[in-house]
XYZ file of C-alpha atoms in Angstrom:
728
model
C 70.016 122.947 77.711
C 69.912 119.440 79.172
C 66.601 120.226 80.820
C 65.208 121.526 77.538
C 66.347 118.488 75.575
C 65.348 115.959 78.266
C 62.361 117.711 79.790
C 60.696 114.442 80.836
C 63.864 112.841 82.195
C 65.066 114.733 85.295
C 67.496 111.911 86.052
C 69.563 113.189 83.102
C 69.817 116.748 84.400
C 72.880 118.021 86.224
C 70.925 119.923 88.899
C 67.583 119.242 90.585
C 65.783 121.776 92.754
C 62.039 121.415 92.042
C 60.112 119.053 94.290
C 58.300 117.230 91.501
C 61.534 116.661 89.583
C 63.389 115.355 92.633
C 60.495 113.087 93.572
C 60.378 111.719 90.048
C 64.113 111.035 90.005
C 64.232 109.383 93.418
C 61.356 107.044 92.596
C 63.126 105.614 89.557
C 65.396 102.630 89.927
C 67.999 103.675 87.391
C 71.430 105.257 87.129
C 71.592 109.064 87.489
C 75.241 109.775 86.796
C 74.500 113.216 85.347
C 73.148 114.659 88.596
C 75.730 116.840 90.359
C 73.506 119.033 92.517
C 70.281 118.375 94.438
C 68.517 121.093 96.459
C 65.289 120.249 98.298
C 63.735 122.829 100.614
C 60.166 122.102 101.719
C 57.877 122.073 104.698
C 57.092 118.842 106.483
C 55.679 116.150 104.191
C 52.664 114.052 105.038
C 53.470 110.614 106.430
C 51.681 108.973 103.513
C 54.010 110.743 101.118
C 57.185 109.928 103.000
C 56.806 106.257 102.137
C 57.353 107.035 98.457
C 60.795 108.516 99.007
C 63.474 106.115 97.866
C 66.710 107.107 99.563
C 68.289 104.044 97.995
C 68.499 106.182 94.863
C 71.513 108.026 96.312
C 73.977 105.249 95.369
C 72.876 105.793 91.772
C 74.160 109.401 91.929
C 77.918 108.774 92.072
C 78.803 112.256 90.790
C 76.684 114.203 93.271
C 78.769 117.117 94.541
C 76.183 119.333 96.236
C 73.344 118.116 98.452
C 71.055 120.505 100.343
C 67.944 119.249 102.146
C 65.945 121.587 104.402
C 62.561 121.194 106.040
C 61.980 117.582 104.974
C 61.539 114.805 107.507
C 62.490 111.316 106.407
C 61.516 108.061 108.075
C 65.123 106.847 107.943
C 68.483 108.017 106.683
C 70.452 107.036 103.591
C 72.687 103.978 103.592
C 74.953 105.498 101.000
C 76.055 108.998 99.977
C 78.269 110.032 97.091
C 81.947 110.161 97.953
C 82.256 113.058 95.510
C 80.222 115.358 97.748
C 81.871 118.704 98.334
C 79.031 120.447 100.158
C 76.549 118.596 102.399
C 73.793 120.567 104.152
C 71.030 118.353 105.554
C 68.913 119.786 108.368
C 67.116 117.244 110.558
C 69.326 114.451 109.256
C 67.464 111.327 110.451
C 70.253 108.824 111.236
C 72.474 108.395 114.280
C 75.600 108.660 112.141
C 76.740 109.156 108.576
C 77.001 106.015 106.402
C 80.002 103.910 107.395
C 81.193 103.716 103.781
C 81.029 107.496 103.349
C 84.537 108.732 102.407
C 84.039 112.216 100.892
C 87.647 113.227 100.375
C 86.540 116.370 98.500
C 84.096 117.545 101.212
C 84.820 121.070 102.452
C 81.620 121.970 104.368
C 79.348 119.771 106.496
C 76.086 121.210 107.879
C 73.812 118.906 109.899
C 71.664 121.282 111.942
C 68.876 119.909 114.181
C 69.972 116.390 113.268
C 69.543 113.089 115.113
C 73.269 112.449 114.868
C 74.829 110.834 117.939
C 78.313 110.742 116.462
C 79.476 111.646 112.957
C 81.609 108.538 112.514
C 83.171 106.004 114.839
C 86.573 105.494 113.291
C 88.963 108.182 112.141
C 88.169 109.549 108.687
C 90.775 111.466 106.715
C 89.158 114.489 105.118
C 91.963 116.921 104.382
C 89.748 119.446 102.604
C 87.055 119.745 105.281
C 86.950 123.351 106.515
C 83.686 123.526 108.472
C 81.595 121.235 110.684
C 78.299 122.669 111.877
C 75.992 120.546 114.057
C 73.885 123.214 115.775
C 71.089 121.886 117.998
C 71.821 118.234 117.297
C 70.244 117.265 120.590
C 71.428 113.640 120.558
C 75.111 114.294 119.877
C 77.171 112.508 122.535
C 80.659 112.495 120.997
C 82.835 114.474 118.636
C 85.060 112.704 116.100
C 88.785 112.197 116.235
C 90.025 115.449 114.721
C 93.386 114.109 113.577
C 91.753 113.206 110.262
C 90.565 116.778 109.601
C 93.762 118.801 110.162
C 92.579 121.753 108.066
C 89.304 122.319 109.909
C 88.731 126.049 110.413
C 85.307 126.246 112.068
C 83.628 123.885 114.530
C 80.108 124.886 115.601
C 78.314 122.663 118.129
C 75.932 125.269 119.524
C 73.010 123.736 121.432
C 74.272 120.127 121.516
C 72.881 119.675 125.010
C 73.954 116.033 125.572
C 77.596 116.446 124.593
C 79.729 115.666 127.698
C 83.204 116.351 126.315
C 85.231 117.331 123.265
C 87.742 114.870 121.851
C 91.236 115.860 123.075
C 92.570 115.683 119.521
C 91.028 119.099 118.993
C 94.422 120.410 120.049
C 95.907 119.354 116.691
C 93.696 121.804 114.786
C 96.288 124.478 114.072
C 94.026 126.250 111.558
C 90.886 126.356 113.688
C 89.599 129.948 113.926
C 86.153 129.387 115.500
C 85.157 127.010 118.299
C 81.502 127.497 119.267
C 80.221 125.294 122.101
C 77.499 127.642 123.321
C 74.704 126.040 125.364
C 76.333 122.610 125.468
C 74.786 122.228 128.904
C 76.199 118.751 129.613
C 79.757 119.692 128.704
C 82.021 119.080 131.686
C 85.459 118.371 130.296
C 87.765 120.287 128.012
C 91.445 119.748 127.201
C 93.737 120.937 129.974
C 95.264 123.556 127.713
C 94.564 125.409 124.487
C 97.403 126.004 122.036
C 95.529 126.543 118.781
C 97.534 129.356 117.278
C 94.874 130.395 114.729
C 91.879 130.398 117.093
C 90.122 133.767 116.970
C 86.757 133.072 118.624
C 86.074 130.791 121.597
C 82.468 130.563 122.802
C 81.586 128.545 125.902
C 78.585 130.618 126.987
C 75.787 128.592 128.534
C 78.046 125.630 129.374
C 76.758 125.707 132.927
C 78.762 122.673 134.116
C 82.153 124.071 133.092
C 83.956 124.983 136.333
C 87.352 125.734 134.875
C 88.653 126.701 131.489
C 91.911 125.467 129.971
C 95.207 127.251 130.215
C 96.060 129.469 127.261
C 99.495 128.913 125.782
C 101.723 131.692 124.489
C 100.831 131.021 120.863
C 97.160 131.955 121.472
C 97.701 135.562 120.475
C 95.121 135.379 117.665
C 92.211 134.970 120.086
C 90.063 138.095 119.877
C 86.700 136.973 121.347
C 86.334 134.980 124.556
C 82.717 134.453 125.632
C 82.157 132.530 128.870
C 78.693 133.739 129.890
C 76.779 131.672 132.478
C 79.562 129.164 133.117
C 80.392 127.894 136.618
C 83.957 129.226 136.687
C 85.235 130.799 139.892
C 88.331 132.374 138.400
C 90.244 132.847 135.176
C 93.631 131.174 134.671
C 96.747 133.266 135.071
C 97.694 132.331 131.507
C 94.976 134.725 130.371
C 97.848 137.202 130.136
C 98.831 135.624 126.819
C 95.627 136.835 125.129
C 97.049 140.258 124.400
C 94.965 140.799 121.250
C 91.640 140.153 122.949
C 88.920 142.582 121.822
C 85.782 141.086 123.415
C 85.470 139.465 126.858
C 82.023 138.299 128.005
C 81.562 136.871 131.509
C 77.887 137.729 131.952
C 76.071 135.776 134.692
C 79.178 133.951 135.870
C 77.637 133.905 139.324
C 80.570 132.091 140.977
C 83.302 134.361 139.640
C 85.000 136.087 142.575
C 87.861 137.951 140.918
C 88.427 139.946 137.752
C 92.152 139.959 136.846
C 93.679 143.402 136.578
C 95.870 142.186 133.703
C 92.988 142.944 131.332
C 93.445 146.634 132.061
C 96.764 146.551 130.196
C 95.327 145.061 127.000
C 95.503 147.690 124.268
C 92.929 146.079 121.948
C 90.168 145.333 124.451
C 86.946 147.034 123.320
C 84.082 145.100 124.902
C 83.765 143.842 128.500
C 80.547 142.342 129.870
C 80.486 141.445 133.562
C 76.751 141.867 134.160
C 75.312 139.555 136.785
C 78.647 138.472 138.280
C 77.129 138.778 141.741
C 80.094 137.437 143.716
C 82.601 139.670 142.024
C 84.319 141.608 144.776
C 84.736 144.960 143.114
C 86.573 145.973 139.966
C 90.158 147.078 139.345
C 90.506 150.855 139.488
C 92.507 150.785 136.274
C 89.495 149.408 134.417
C 88.073 152.933 134.269
C 91.133 154.075 132.340
C 91.308 151.483 129.553
C 91.363 153.873 126.622
C 90.445 151.258 124.021
C 87.149 150.315 125.717
C 83.993 150.974 123.693
C 81.474 148.827 125.613
C 81.413 148.214 129.359
C 78.620 146.388 131.171
C 78.992 145.948 134.934
C 75.276 145.724 135.735
C 74.427 144.257 139.127
C 77.943 144.490 140.539
C 78.610 146.057 143.920
C 81.121 148.824 143.245
C 83.229 148.926 146.400
C 86.058 151.208 145.337
C 85.571 154.389 143.345
C 87.813 155.262 140.407
C 90.109 158.181 141.112
C 89.548 159.301 137.520
C 87.660 158.183 134.453
C 89.313 158.486 131.035
C 87.077 156.321 128.874
C 87.106 158.744 125.978
C 86.243 156.076 123.399
C 83.469 154.462 125.421
C 80.229 154.187 123.440
C 78.092 152.018 125.744
C 78.104 151.971 129.545
C 75.699 149.886 131.624
C 75.523 150.233 135.406
C 72.028 148.781 135.831
C 71.372 147.682 139.401
C 74.771 148.860 140.612
C 74.793 150.088 144.192
C 77.626 150.876 146.531
C 77.823 149.237 149.967
C 76.322 151.330 152.796
C 79.617 151.682 154.637
C 81.485 153.325 151.757
C 80.270 156.649 150.471
C 82.081 158.276 147.616
C 81.230 161.820 148.650
C 84.785 162.945 149.238
C 86.013 161.618 145.906
C 83.426 163.003 143.501
C 82.028 166.482 143.088
C 78.705 164.924 142.079
C 77.053 163.504 145.186
C 73.990 161.777 143.885
C 72.803 160.715 147.342
C 71.658 163.236 149.954
C 73.397 162.807 153.306
C 70.106 162.079 155.063
C 68.738 159.729 152.449
C 66.373 157.111 153.812
C 68.014 154.596 151.513
C 71.795 154.897 151.802
C 72.493 152.084 149.326
C 72.800 154.232 146.244
C 75.174 154.496 143.308
C 77.284 157.629 143.228
C 78.373 158.483 139.716
C 81.743 159.907 138.795
C 81.825 163.013 136.689
C 80.505 162.493 133.187
C 82.886 165.059 131.728
C 85.025 163.704 128.926
C 82.708 160.916 127.788
C 82.085 162.598 124.455
C 81.774 159.311 122.543
C 79.147 157.756 124.813
C 76.005 156.784 122.893
C 74.206 154.492 125.339
C 74.058 154.919 129.119
C 72.121 152.496 131.335
C 71.520 153.623 134.932
C 68.376 151.622 135.651
C 67.649 150.635 139.248
C 70.604 152.443 140.806
C 68.575 154.216 143.530
C 69.641 157.558 142.082
C 68.243 160.523 143.998
C 69.630 163.150 141.604
C 70.783 163.171 137.991
C 73.946 165.299 137.686
C 73.734 168.455 135.635
C 76.867 167.550 133.676
C 74.863 164.853 131.930
C 74.346 167.611 129.386
C 77.977 167.121 128.334
C 77.190 163.727 126.778
C 77.060 165.253 123.327
C 76.850 161.915 121.482
C 74.282 160.181 123.677
C 71.369 158.605 121.771
C 69.906 156.212 124.379
C 69.488 156.957 128.084
C 67.999 154.440 130.526
C 67.010 155.870 133.929
C 64.059 153.711 134.994
C 63.441 152.455 138.559
C 65.188 155.450 140.201
C 64.067 158.019 142.782
C 64.858 161.471 141.369
C 62.006 163.967 141.215
C 63.202 166.102 138.320
C 65.535 166.076 135.355
C 68.412 168.574 135.153
C 68.007 171.609 132.916
C 71.073 170.557 130.946
C 69.075 167.676 129.439
C 67.868 170.004 126.700
C 71.464 170.122 125.410
C 71.365 166.439 124.391
C 70.627 167.168 120.756
C 71.256 163.585 119.606
C 69.146 161.871 122.258
C 66.601 159.592 120.587
C 65.329 157.387 123.420
C 64.866 157.905 127.142
C 63.560 155.244 129.529
C 61.984 156.663 132.692
C 59.672 153.780 133.531
C 58.670 153.507 137.208
C 60.416 156.693 138.256
C 57.569 157.206 140.700
C 58.802 160.555 142.080
C 59.400 162.236 138.723
C 57.090 165.243 138.283
C 58.005 166.790 134.931
C 59.267 165.925 131.455
C 59.618 169.512 130.302
C 63.433 169.331 130.335
C 63.652 166.853 127.465
C 65.161 167.989 124.146
C 62.611 168.533 121.398
C 64.515 166.253 119.035
C 63.840 163.110 121.082
C 61.972 160.292 119.355
C 60.968 157.839 122.043
C 59.912 158.493 125.646
C 59.039 155.599 127.942
C 57.455 156.974 131.132
C 55.264 154.082 132.226
C 54.360 153.996 135.912
C 55.505 157.580 136.584
C 52.661 158.121 139.038
C 53.796 161.598 140.191
C 54.141 162.989 136.672
C 52.362 166.333 136.184
C 53.711 167.814 132.944
C 54.569 166.408 129.509
C 57.310 167.243 127.028
C 56.706 170.506 125.209
C 56.583 168.659 121.922
C 58.830 166.830 119.518
C 60.611 167.919 116.370
C 62.049 164.538 115.597
C 64.508 164.195 112.739
C 63.912 160.460 112.838
C 61.121 158.490 111.231
C 58.922 158.024 114.281
C 57.803 159.500 117.589
C 56.634 157.392 120.516
C 55.404 158.437 123.960
C 54.177 155.850 126.483
C 52.416 157.180 129.594
C 50.836 154.007 130.939
C 49.465 154.360 134.494
C 50.313 158.090 134.593
C 46.916 158.919 136.103
C 47.919 162.160 137.839
C 49.166 163.561 134.546
C 45.830 162.873 132.872
C 43.764 164.337 135.701
C 45.704 167.606 135.593
C 46.102 168.030 131.813
C 44.026 167.966 128.654
C 45.790 164.900 127.314
C 43.323 164.252 124.483
C 44.127 167.615 122.934
C 47.828 167.084 123.627
C 47.810 163.710 121.893
C 45.905 164.931 118.835
C 48.169 167.958 118.521
C 51.255 165.723 118.588
C 49.714 163.320 116.085
C 49.016 166.073 113.573
C 52.446 167.607 114.139
C 54.062 164.247 113.402
C 52.000 163.969 110.218
C 53.065 167.472 109.179
C 56.755 166.818 109.808
C 56.578 163.529 107.905
C 55.392 165.121 104.667
C 58.045 167.828 105.022
C 60.878 165.317 104.993
C 62.648 164.494 101.761
C 63.726 161.096 103.045
C 62.075 158.775 105.501
C 64.230 156.202 107.211
C 63.160 152.724 108.279
C 59.995 152.582 110.361
C 59.908 151.169 113.827
C 57.473 148.276 114.226
C 56.707 148.213 110.546
C 55.120 151.513 109.602
C 53.896 154.032 112.157
C 55.555 157.410 112.572
C 53.722 158.357 115.768
C 52.418 156.517 118.824
C 51.131 157.708 122.183
C 49.604 155.702 125.030
C 47.612 157.471 127.763
C 45.078 156.382 130.386
C 41.538 156.590 129.031
C 38.445 154.587 128.271
C 36.726 156.449 125.418
C 37.976 157.127 121.908
C 37.856 160.851 121.019
C 35.097 161.753 118.570
C 37.773 163.257 116.333
C 38.223 159.661 115.158
C 35.199 159.660 112.916
C 34.823 155.923 112.331
C 34.417 153.927 115.519
C 33.145 150.533 116.580
C 32.832 148.290 119.600
C 35.091 145.250 119.355
C 38.191 144.731 117.268
C 36.993 145.714 113.758
C 35.867 148.984 112.219
C 34.877 149.585 108.603
C 33.674 152.578 106.632
C 33.216 153.962 103.156
C 35.911 156.552 102.530
C 36.910 158.752 99.651
C 39.467 157.735 97.066
C 42.902 159.041 98.215
C 43.467 160.830 94.917
C 40.161 162.658 95.177
C 40.591 164.468 98.468
C 44.342 164.005 98.980
C 44.238 162.128 102.231
C 47.791 161.616 103.430
C 47.496 159.040 106.182
C 45.407 157.148 108.688
C 45.069 158.072 112.371
C 44.002 155.190 114.604
C 42.881 154.840 118.198
C 42.091 151.673 120.137
C 41.108 150.839 123.714
C 42.292 147.333 124.623
C 40.624 145.782 127.633
C 42.708 146.131 130.785
C 44.592 142.903 131.309
C 46.711 141.849 134.321
C 49.051 139.743 132.192
C 51.049 140.536 129.090
C 50.220 140.302 125.432
C 52.955 140.244 122.848
C 52.005 142.696 120.095
C 49.198 145.010 119.087
C 48.664 144.418 115.376
C 46.536 146.032 112.694
C 45.442 144.707 109.321
C 44.013 147.049 106.676
C 41.614 145.785 104.033
C 40.318 147.805 101.100
C 37.339 146.455 99.187
C 37.744 143.230 101.191
C 41.338 142.730 100.034
C 44.363 142.799 102.324
C 46.603 145.777 101.594
C 48.735 146.152 104.700
C 49.534 144.732 108.107
C 51.883 145.993 110.810
C 52.658 146.144 114.504
C 51.406 149.187 116.384
C 53.015 148.465 119.730
C 54.801 146.039 121.957
C 53.196 145.009 125.223
C 54.484 147.034 128.189
C 56.950 144.968 130.189
C 57.849 147.293 133.022
C 54.358 147.809 134.480
C 51.039 146.045 134.712
C 48.224 148.028 133.148
C 45.840 149.035 135.937
C 42.964 150.359 133.816
C 41.910 151.068 130.249
C 44.264 153.067 128.045
C 44.126 154.757 124.655
C 46.624 153.745 121.976
C 46.815 156.437 119.276
C 48.971 156.089 116.188
C 49.432 157.537 112.715
C 50.351 155.663 109.522
C 51.357 157.721 106.448
C 49.624 156.854 103.193
C 52.800 155.928 101.329
C 53.367 153.006 103.734
C 50.285 151.260 102.343
C 50.048 152.925 98.936
C 51.923 150.233 96.978
C 49.476 147.481 97.867
C 46.469 149.777 97.518
C 47.054 150.565 93.858
C 45.588 147.246 92.759
C 42.259 147.907 94.494
C 41.810 151.646 94.142
C 40.148 151.285 90.761
C 37.275 149.482 92.476
C 35.259 152.518 93.530
C 31.504 152.887 93.691
C 29.443 155.356 91.719
C 30.024 158.071 94.331
C 33.804 157.634 94.300
C 34.104 155.718 97.575
C 36.074 152.655 98.605
C 35.338 150.302 101.493
C 38.068 150.347 104.153
C 38.250 147.949 107.078
C 40.706 147.887 109.971
C 41.140 144.762 112.077
C 43.058 144.862 115.334
C 44.324 142.010 117.463
C 46.539 141.286 120.436
C 48.935 138.414 119.829
C 49.755 135.803 122.460
C 47.218 136.780 125.079
C 44.996 139.721 125.831
C 41.195 139.677 126.174
C 40.299 141.968 123.271
C 39.140 145.546 122.721
C 36.487 147.851 124.106
C 36.605 150.171 121.090
C 38.563 150.745 117.914
C 38.467 153.699 115.558
C 40.216 155.551 112.763
C 40.153 158.744 110.767
C 41.662 159.692 107.436
C 44.004 162.670 107.675
C 43.978 165.207 104.836
C 46.420 167.871 103.768
C 43.924 170.478 104.894
C 44.030 169.033 108.409
C 47.608 170.262 108.683
C 47.017 173.906 107.786
C 46.646 174.925 111.425
C 49.878 173.118 112.250
C 51.763 174.934 109.492
C 50.433 178.302 110.651
C 51.315 177.567 114.257
C 54.852 176.434 113.409
C 55.350 179.496 111.235
C 54.188 181.776 114.034
C 56.423 179.995 116.515
C 59.441 180.405 114.228
C 58.841 184.091 113.499
C 58.122 185.009 117.117
C 60.829 182.754 118.554
C 58.426 181.672 121.271
C 57.679 178.360 122.883
C 54.163 177.099 122.343
C 52.692 174.339 124.467
C 51.655 171.175 122.658
C 48.024 172.203 122.289
C 48.383 175.934 121.736
C 48.181 177.232 118.185
C 45.298 174.971 117.223
C 41.708 176.152 117.195
C 40.947 174.142 120.308
C 38.497 175.176 123.006
C 36.165 173.636 125.538
C 32.419 174.111 125.466
C 30.117 174.007 128.453
C 30.286 170.218 128.525
C 34.098 170.253 128.485
C 34.241 168.891 124.954
C 37.104 169.789 122.661
C 36.263 171.113 119.220
C 38.900 170.899 116.531
C 37.837 173.124 113.613
C 39.306 172.804 110.201
C 38.388 173.586 106.593
C 38.447 171.474 103.490
C 36.338 171.082 100.416
C 35.280 167.502 101.032
C 35.399 164.858 103.736
C 34.857 161.135 103.898
C 31.148 161.834 103.906
C 29.697 158.360 103.842
C 30.399 157.809 107.522
C 30.796 154.395 109.088
C 29.002 151.414 107.691
C 28.646 147.699 108.075
C 30.445 145.950 110.913
C 32.371 149.051 111.858
C 29.385 151.277 112.499
C 28.783 151.959 116.174
C 25.560 151.074 117.920
C 26.038 154.035 120.220
C 25.036 157.237 118.474
C 26.964 159.244 121.022
C 30.170 157.795 119.615
C 29.529 159.016 116.069
C 29.893 162.360 114.411
C 26.550 163.533 113.064
C 26.025 162.816 109.390
C 24.958 166.400 108.853
C 28.399 167.586 109.858
C 29.931 165.263 107.277
C 27.871 166.475 104.325
C 29.675 167.244 101.093
C 29.269 170.992 101.180
C 31.977 173.272 99.917
C 30.376 176.310 101.490
C 30.326 175.134 105.080
C 33.361 173.893 106.958
C 32.471 170.796 108.954
C 33.094 170.736 112.682
C 34.483 167.589 114.243
C 33.836 167.141 117.944
C 36.278 165.288 120.160
C 35.426 163.624 123.420
C 36.087 165.175 126.772
C 39.633 165.868 127.830
C 38.896 163.900 130.985
C 40.109 160.561 129.704
C 40.379 158.512 132.873
C 37.317 156.448 133.741
C 35.701 157.521 136.990
C 36.249 154.173 138.675
C 40.011 154.406 138.150
C 40.605 157.994 139.248
């Protein structure tokens, strides 16, 4: 009502949040007693505009209670702030300290992220109502205040204050402090000799690389539930750690000087999460650790496991990481475990021997990367809850038959398992298979029936697999199956990477001719039919990025219809485990409903023949040289008829069909694949404009795309031999 009655006088309003109103108020040299709240959130202002800001206007706002300033850089800070402030949130605060006359006795939260603050105030200030101080990434902070004046402080967050050398010893008086976050205070060397803050629940010192010892914990520290000391320089934990009986989370990751892990932790009944990854000097683990019934997460990656557990009773364990764990050569565990994962005459005797996996019914994530495993035990099939399994960088040649029992498995990582020959043992319900660098691989999974919203198969540098199999037909069969399963689902969950439901990567240098619109470079465009006319249900895409020895970040696609942006999404991450040695094909499928919302505004712009202009632009972010070819094809309901018939036949006959059986697929004398299908109409205009190919051999003949209801068009795919001759 005040704004309506005084529309030209923002200085009379109680709240200001629009830039023009705030600028107008601050430029006036007059009293603004009505203003109680000011919220300014902008990008960086031009230097010429900064000069017009009059921070001397703040003394004329004596009743200001809320002040929020984000994303604005000032030339200098205010000399005065309202003492009635209750909430102050000023990112990039420009001064070395708060005004000396600032006495906000009502202040309860103080946020000064990314500020130039060196110290909040020099003398003790008494702010009984202050509950939170947050100075994240204030890179110039060199001192904390005397905390005796803020006895009711509950949260102190100094994350990323890299110049802070110590914390004021008066922090010990903060009996109500629940959170102390000093993460990445890299200059921090000194802490109080003891902690006796009875309300403290979370203590974070991770990244304080100069901390060599942590304080003693007094008996009243029973509220502490999270203790995170990652990447500190500590060599041991104090004996008073025994007082932390309600601890639930203990992180000591990358404490490279830690030589002992106290066995007292094994008696804690509430401990759920232990992370010891990268503690390279740790001389083994207590045997009792493998029997802590409350444990849900255990990460001991990189640790040399010298003594085997006599039994494992981690029935509640949900995540177990043993990445890089190897036993010493002089201690084999053969006589203690029925599952000897290392042959007696192994050329590499430094190999992890797993205990029995029986009883781990709650385990959802198991990480066994780089453990020199020669064999995967058959009882891995007993992990009935497992959803993620990481086995990369190992030396087994096959997967156990029991793998098919893992009905909840969604992701398996087999990257750089160079001896692995077959993936046929994987359960059909799996969603994501990473098999990059599996150079001995000869057979693929039999197919997926994913209950999730996407399917992804990465076979980068699997050249033997491509030479011995018709991978083009395999990939197209899987793509169409994924499209069929997607339209059969009543509910689609969130999409990985923004929209696709299927992705496969295989070695190859030529886009199959099944993708009817192709072009050299990164852009392809074509006239296509209106989606309501011929009921196209999605877009199949295929690209050939240029082989690149480095890494690019993302493979992205932007879709334009009638020159207007309608959708953009990630198609893939860059492979991190291997370097791409030659050209590869990235195939993916995007369902129509992912882009349908934004397309509605442009679909009425059709030409006289009922066509729209569609353009796809691809790019590699943060590196990458570009693309050899890009292409796409609209997928219609009629394209899926063969899939439906095949699935029906498979169900009625109770037989297993290989990924490319059941389709009308055959090779002619030139080893080309022909995928035949019927429909009344097709996107008959063909490619046009920038997306049309200069190479006629890469296009489907226009005669085969004619709008004839009496003749079913025949779409010809490129040869199943997808690896370029110079890379075979």
